mmCIF file of C-alpha atoms in Angstrom:
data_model
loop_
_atom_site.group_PDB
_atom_site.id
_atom_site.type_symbol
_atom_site.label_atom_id
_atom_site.label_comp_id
_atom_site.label_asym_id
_atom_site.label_seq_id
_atom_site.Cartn_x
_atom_site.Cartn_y
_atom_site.Cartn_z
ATOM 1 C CA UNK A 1 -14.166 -40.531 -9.155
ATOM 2 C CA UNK A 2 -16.495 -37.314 -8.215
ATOM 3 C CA UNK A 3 -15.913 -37.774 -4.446
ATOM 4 C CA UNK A 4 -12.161 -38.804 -4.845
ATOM 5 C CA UNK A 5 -11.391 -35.424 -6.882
ATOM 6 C CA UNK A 6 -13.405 -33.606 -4.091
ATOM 7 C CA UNK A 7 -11.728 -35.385 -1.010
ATOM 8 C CA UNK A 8 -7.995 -34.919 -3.300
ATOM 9 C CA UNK A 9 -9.055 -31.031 -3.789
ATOM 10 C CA UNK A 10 -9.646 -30.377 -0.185
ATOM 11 C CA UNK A 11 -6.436 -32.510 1.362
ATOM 12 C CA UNK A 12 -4.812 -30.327 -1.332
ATOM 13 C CA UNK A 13 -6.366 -27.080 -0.022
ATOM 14 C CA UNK A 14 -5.399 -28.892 4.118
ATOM 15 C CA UNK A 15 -2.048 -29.368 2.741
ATOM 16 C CA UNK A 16 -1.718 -25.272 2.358
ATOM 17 C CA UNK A 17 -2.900 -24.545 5.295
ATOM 18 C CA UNK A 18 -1.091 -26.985 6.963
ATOM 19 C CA UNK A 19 2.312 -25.722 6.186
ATOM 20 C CA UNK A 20 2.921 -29.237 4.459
ATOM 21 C CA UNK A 21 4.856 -28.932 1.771
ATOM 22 C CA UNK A 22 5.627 -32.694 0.880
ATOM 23 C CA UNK A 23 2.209 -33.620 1.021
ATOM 24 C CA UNK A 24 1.311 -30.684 -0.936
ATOM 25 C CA UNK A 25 3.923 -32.494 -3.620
ATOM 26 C CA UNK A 26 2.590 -35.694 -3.077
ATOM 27 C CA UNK A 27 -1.364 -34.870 -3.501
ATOM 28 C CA UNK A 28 -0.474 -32.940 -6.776
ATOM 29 C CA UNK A 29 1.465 -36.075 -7.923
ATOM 30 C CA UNK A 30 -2.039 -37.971 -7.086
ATOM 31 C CA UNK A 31 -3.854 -35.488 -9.447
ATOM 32 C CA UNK A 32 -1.939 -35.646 -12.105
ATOM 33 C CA UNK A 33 -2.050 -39.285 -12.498
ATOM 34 C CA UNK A 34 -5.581 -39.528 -12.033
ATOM 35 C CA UNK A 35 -6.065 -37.372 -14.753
ATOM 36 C CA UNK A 36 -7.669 -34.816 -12.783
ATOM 37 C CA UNK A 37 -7.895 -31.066 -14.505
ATOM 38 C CA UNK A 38 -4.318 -29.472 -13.353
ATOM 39 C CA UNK A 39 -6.360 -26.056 -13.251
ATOM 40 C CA UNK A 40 -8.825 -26.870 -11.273
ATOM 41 C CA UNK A 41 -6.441 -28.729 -8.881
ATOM 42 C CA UNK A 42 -4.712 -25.053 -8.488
ATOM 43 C CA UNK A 43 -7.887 -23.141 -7.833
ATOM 44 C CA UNK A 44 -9.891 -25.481 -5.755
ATOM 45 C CA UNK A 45 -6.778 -26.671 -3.689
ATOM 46 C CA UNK A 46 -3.641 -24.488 -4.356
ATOM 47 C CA UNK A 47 -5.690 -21.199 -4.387
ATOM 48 C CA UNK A 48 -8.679 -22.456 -2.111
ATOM 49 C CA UNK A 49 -5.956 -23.296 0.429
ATOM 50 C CA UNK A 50 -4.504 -19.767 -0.118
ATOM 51 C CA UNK A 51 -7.647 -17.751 0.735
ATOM 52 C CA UNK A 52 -7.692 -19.490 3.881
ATOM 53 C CA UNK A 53 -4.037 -19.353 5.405
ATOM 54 C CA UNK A 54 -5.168 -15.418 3.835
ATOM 55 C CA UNK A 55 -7.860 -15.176 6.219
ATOM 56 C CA UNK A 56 -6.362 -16.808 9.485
ATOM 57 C CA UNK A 57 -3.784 -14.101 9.114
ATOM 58 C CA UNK A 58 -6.457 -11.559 8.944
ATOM 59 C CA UNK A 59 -7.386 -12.999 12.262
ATOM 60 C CA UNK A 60 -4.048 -13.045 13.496
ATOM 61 C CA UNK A 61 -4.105 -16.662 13.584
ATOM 62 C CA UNK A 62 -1.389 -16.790 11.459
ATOM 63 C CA UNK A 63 1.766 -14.693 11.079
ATOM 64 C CA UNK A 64 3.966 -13.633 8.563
ATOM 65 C CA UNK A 65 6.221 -16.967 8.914
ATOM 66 C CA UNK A 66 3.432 -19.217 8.731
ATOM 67 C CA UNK A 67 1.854 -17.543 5.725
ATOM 68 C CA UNK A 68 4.918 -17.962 4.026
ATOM 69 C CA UNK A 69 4.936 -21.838 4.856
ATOM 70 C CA UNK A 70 1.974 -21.589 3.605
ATOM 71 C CA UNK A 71 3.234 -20.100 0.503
ATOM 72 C CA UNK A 72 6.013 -22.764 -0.041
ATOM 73 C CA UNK A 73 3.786 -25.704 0.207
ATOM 74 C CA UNK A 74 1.376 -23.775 -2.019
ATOM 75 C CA UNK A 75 4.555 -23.009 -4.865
ATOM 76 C CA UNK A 76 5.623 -26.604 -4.406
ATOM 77 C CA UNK A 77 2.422 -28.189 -5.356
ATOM 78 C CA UNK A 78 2.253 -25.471 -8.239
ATOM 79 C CA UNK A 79 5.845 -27.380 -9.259
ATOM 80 C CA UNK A 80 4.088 -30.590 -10.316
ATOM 81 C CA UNK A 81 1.079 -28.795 -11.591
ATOM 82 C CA UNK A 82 1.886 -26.189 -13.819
ATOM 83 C CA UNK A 83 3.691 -28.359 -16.753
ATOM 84 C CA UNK A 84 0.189 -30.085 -16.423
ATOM 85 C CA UNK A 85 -1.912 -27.384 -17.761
ATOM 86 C CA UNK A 86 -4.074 -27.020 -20.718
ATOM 87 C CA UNK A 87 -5.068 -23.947 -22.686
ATOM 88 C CA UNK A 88 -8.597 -23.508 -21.263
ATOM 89 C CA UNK A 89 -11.795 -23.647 -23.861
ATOM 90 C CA UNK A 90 -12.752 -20.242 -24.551
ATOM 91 C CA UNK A 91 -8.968 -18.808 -24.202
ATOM 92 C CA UNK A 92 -8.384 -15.261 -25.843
ATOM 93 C CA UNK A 93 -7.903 -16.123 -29.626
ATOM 94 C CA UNK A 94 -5.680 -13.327 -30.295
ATOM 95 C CA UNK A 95 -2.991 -12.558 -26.881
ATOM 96 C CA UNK A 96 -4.533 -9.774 -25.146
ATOM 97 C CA UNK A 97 -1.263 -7.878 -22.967
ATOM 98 C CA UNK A 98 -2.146 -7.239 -19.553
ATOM 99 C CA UNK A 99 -0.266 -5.764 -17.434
ATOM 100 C CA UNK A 100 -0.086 -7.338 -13.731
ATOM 101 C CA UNK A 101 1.994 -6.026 -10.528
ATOM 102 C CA UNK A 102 1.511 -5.170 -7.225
ATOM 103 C CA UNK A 103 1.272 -1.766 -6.148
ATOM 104 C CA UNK A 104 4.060 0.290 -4.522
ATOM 105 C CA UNK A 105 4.851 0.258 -0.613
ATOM 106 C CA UNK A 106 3.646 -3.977 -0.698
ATOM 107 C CA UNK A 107 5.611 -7.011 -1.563
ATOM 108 C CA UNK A 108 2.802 -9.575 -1.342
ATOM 109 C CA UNK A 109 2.641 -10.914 -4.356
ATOM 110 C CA UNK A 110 1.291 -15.054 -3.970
ATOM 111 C CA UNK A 111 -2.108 -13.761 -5.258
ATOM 112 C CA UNK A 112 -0.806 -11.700 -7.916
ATOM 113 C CA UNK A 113 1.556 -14.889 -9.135
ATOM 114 C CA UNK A 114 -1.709 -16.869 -9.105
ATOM 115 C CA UNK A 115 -3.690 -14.168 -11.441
ATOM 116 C CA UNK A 116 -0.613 -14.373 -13.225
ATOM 117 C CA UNK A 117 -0.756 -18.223 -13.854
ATOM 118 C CA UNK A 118 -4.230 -18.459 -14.552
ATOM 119 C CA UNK A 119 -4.669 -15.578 -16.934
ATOM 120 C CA UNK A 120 -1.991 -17.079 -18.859
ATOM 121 C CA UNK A 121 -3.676 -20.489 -19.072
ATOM 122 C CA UNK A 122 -6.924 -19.043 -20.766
ATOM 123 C CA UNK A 123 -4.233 -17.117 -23.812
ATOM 124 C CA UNK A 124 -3.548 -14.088 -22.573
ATOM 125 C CA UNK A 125 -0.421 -12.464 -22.910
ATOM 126 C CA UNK A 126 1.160 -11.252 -19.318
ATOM 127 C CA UNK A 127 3.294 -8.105 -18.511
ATOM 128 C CA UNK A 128 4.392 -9.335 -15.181
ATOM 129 C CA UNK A 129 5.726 -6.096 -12.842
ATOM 130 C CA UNK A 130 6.495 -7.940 -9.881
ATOM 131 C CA UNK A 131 5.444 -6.017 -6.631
ATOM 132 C CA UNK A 132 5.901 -3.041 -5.516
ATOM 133 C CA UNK A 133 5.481 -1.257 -8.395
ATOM 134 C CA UNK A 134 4.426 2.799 -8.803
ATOM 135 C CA UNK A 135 1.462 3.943 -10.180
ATOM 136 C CA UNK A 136 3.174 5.692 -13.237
ATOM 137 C CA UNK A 137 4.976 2.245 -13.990
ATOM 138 C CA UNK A 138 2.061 0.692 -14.612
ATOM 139 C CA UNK A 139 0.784 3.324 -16.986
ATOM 140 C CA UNK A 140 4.136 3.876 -18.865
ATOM 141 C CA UNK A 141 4.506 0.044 -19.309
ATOM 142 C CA UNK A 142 0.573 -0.405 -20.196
ATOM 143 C CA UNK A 143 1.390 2.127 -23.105
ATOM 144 C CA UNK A 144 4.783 0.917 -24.585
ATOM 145 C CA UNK A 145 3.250 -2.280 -24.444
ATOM 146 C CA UNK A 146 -0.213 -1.690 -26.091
ATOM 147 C CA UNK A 147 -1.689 -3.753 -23.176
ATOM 148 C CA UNK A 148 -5.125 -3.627 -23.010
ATOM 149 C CA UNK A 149 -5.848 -4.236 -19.037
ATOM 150 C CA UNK A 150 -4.068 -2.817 -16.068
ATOM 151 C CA UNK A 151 -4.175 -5.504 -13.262
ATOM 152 C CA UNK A 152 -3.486 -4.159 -10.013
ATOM 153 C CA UNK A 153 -3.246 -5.920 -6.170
ATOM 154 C CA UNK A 154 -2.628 -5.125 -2.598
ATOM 155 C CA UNK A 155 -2.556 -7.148 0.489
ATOM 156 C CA UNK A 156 -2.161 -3.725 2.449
ATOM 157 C CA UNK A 157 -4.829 -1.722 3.638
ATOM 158 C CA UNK A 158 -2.017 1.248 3.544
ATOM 159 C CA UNK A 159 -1.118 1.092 0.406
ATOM 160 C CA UNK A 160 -5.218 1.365 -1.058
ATOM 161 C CA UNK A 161 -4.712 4.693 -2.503
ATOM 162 C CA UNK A 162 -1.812 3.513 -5.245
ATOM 163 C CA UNK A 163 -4.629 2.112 -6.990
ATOM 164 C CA UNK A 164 -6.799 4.750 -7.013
ATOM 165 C CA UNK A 165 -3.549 6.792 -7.936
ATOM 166 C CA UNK A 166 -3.337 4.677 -10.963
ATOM 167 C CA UNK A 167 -6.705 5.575 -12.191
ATOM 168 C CA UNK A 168 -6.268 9.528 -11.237
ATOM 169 C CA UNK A 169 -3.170 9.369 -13.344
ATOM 170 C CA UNK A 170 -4.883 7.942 -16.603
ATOM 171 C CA UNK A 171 -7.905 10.150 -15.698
ATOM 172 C CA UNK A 172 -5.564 13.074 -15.846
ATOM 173 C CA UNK A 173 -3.526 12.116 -18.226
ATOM 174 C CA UNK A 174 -6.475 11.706 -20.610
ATOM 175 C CA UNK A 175 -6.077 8.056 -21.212
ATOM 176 C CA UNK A 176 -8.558 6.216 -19.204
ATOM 177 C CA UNK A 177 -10.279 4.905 -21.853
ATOM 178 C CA UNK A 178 -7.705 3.287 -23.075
ATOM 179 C CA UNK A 179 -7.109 0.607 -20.581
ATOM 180 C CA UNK A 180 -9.343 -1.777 -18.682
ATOM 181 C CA UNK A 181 -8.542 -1.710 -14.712
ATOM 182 C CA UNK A 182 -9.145 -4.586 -12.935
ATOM 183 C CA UNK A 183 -8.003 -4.813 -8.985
ATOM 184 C CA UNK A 184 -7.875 -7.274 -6.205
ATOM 185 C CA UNK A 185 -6.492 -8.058 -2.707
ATOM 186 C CA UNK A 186 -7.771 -9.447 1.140
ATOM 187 C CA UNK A 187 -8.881 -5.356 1.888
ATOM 188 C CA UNK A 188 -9.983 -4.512 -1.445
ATOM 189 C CA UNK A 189 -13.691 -4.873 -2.303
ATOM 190 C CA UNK A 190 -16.657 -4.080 -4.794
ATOM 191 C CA UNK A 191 -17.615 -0.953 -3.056
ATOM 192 C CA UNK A 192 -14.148 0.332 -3.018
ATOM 193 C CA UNK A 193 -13.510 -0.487 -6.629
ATOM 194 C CA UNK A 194 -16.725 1.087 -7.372
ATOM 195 C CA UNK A 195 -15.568 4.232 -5.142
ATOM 196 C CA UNK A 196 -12.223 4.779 -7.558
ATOM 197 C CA UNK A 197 -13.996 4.103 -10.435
ATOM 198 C CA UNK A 198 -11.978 1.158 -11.349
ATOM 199 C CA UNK A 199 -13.362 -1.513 -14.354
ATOM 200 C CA UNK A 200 -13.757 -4.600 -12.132
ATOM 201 C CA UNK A 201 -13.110 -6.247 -8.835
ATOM 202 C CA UNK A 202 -11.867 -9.843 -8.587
ATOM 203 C CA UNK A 203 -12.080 -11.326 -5.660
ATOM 204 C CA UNK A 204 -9.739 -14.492 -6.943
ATOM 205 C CA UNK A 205 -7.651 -15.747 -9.143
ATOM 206 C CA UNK A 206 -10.626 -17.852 -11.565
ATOM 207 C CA UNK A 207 -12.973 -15.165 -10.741
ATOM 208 C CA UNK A 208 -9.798 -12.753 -12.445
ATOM 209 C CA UNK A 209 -10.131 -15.023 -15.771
ATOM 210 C CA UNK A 210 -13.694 -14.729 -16.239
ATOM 211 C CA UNK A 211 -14.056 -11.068 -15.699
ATOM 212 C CA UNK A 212 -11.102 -10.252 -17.605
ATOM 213 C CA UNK A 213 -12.890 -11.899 -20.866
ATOM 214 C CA UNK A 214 -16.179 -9.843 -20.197
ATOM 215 C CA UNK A 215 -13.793 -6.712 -19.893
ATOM 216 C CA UNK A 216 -12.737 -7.647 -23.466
ATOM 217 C CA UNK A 217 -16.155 -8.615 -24.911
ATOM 218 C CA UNK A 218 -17.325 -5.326 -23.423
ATOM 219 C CA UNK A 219 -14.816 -3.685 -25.727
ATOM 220 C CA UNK A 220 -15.327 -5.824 -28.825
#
């Protein structure tokens, strides 16, 4: 069963990259009836497929229209998974608001959407912004909302500096302590979160989960 769940995971993860959006359907069909874990299915394969069509466009391997092939067949397999998820072990025991978006001047929002699903799997409760959202938005809404992280993402190397506007804004607004910022993205990395003085980097969507609970233990 070990080495079928692997080989399933990875023709998953093909299936992305391939643009292949029925077998993408038909794999996730596979996983579900062999009982395999629908999360892990969407990180290992889903998402793992993701981060690579992500990095052939870096390369300029791919372009914007395959990337968004890419996309489809990633959303369609997230179709049959999604209704197939369980509340992870360890889940936030009371709903934790976060705020999630993507920051003005970009509309790439796959990686935010899985962040989204993923954070909502382990309990917490999600403030979804959509993309292209400004740096005050996210600080208005994080208020009126009593969230207690701001998640923020670019796929833009031009559009860096709206998250470090975000974290100016609280700084001058005297409210930084308040929130927990967490950002990610292809051109973001530690050293630049470190540089803005943001609360974490995640460099996926599990890796997103896991730091978001240390965020709130750090707090507790």
């Amino acid at each position: 069963m070990a080495n079928n769940k692997e080989e399933l995971l990875k023709q998953l993860a093909d299936a992305v990259v391939d643009m292949d959006e029925e077998k993408a359907v038909e794999l996730s069909q596979i996983i579900v009836a062999e009982g395999i874990d629908a999360y892990e299915a969407i990180e290992k394969g889903l998402s793992a497929g993701m981060e690579v069509a992500g990095r052939l466009f870096e390369e300029e391997e791919y372009f914007i229209p395959e990337l968004l092939m890419c996309s489809d067949a990633m959303y369609a397999g997230l179709g049959v998974l999604k209704p197939h998820l369980k509340a992870k072990e360890g889940a936030a025991e009371e709903k934790v608001k976060i705020v999630i978006g993507v920051i003005e001047g970009d509309t790439h929002d796959i990686g935010k959407n899985l962040v989204k699903i993923l954070l909502e799997t382990s309990g917490y409760e999600i403030i979804d912004l959509g993309r292209d959202i400004s740096p005050q938005k996210f600080i208005d809404t994080a208020k009126e909302q009593d969230a207690k992280i701001i998640a923020i993402s670019t796929l833009m190397t031009t559009t860096m500096d709206g998250l470090a506007e975000v974290i100016r804004l609280l700084q001058q607004q005297d409210i930084r302590e308040q929130f927990k910022v967490m950002i990610g993205g292809a051109p973001v990395s530690q050293a630049f979160a470190d540089k803005i003085g943001a609360d974490s980097y995640a460099v996926n969507a599990a890796t997103a989960v896991r730091l978001a609970r240390q965020l709130m233990e750090s707090v507790a």
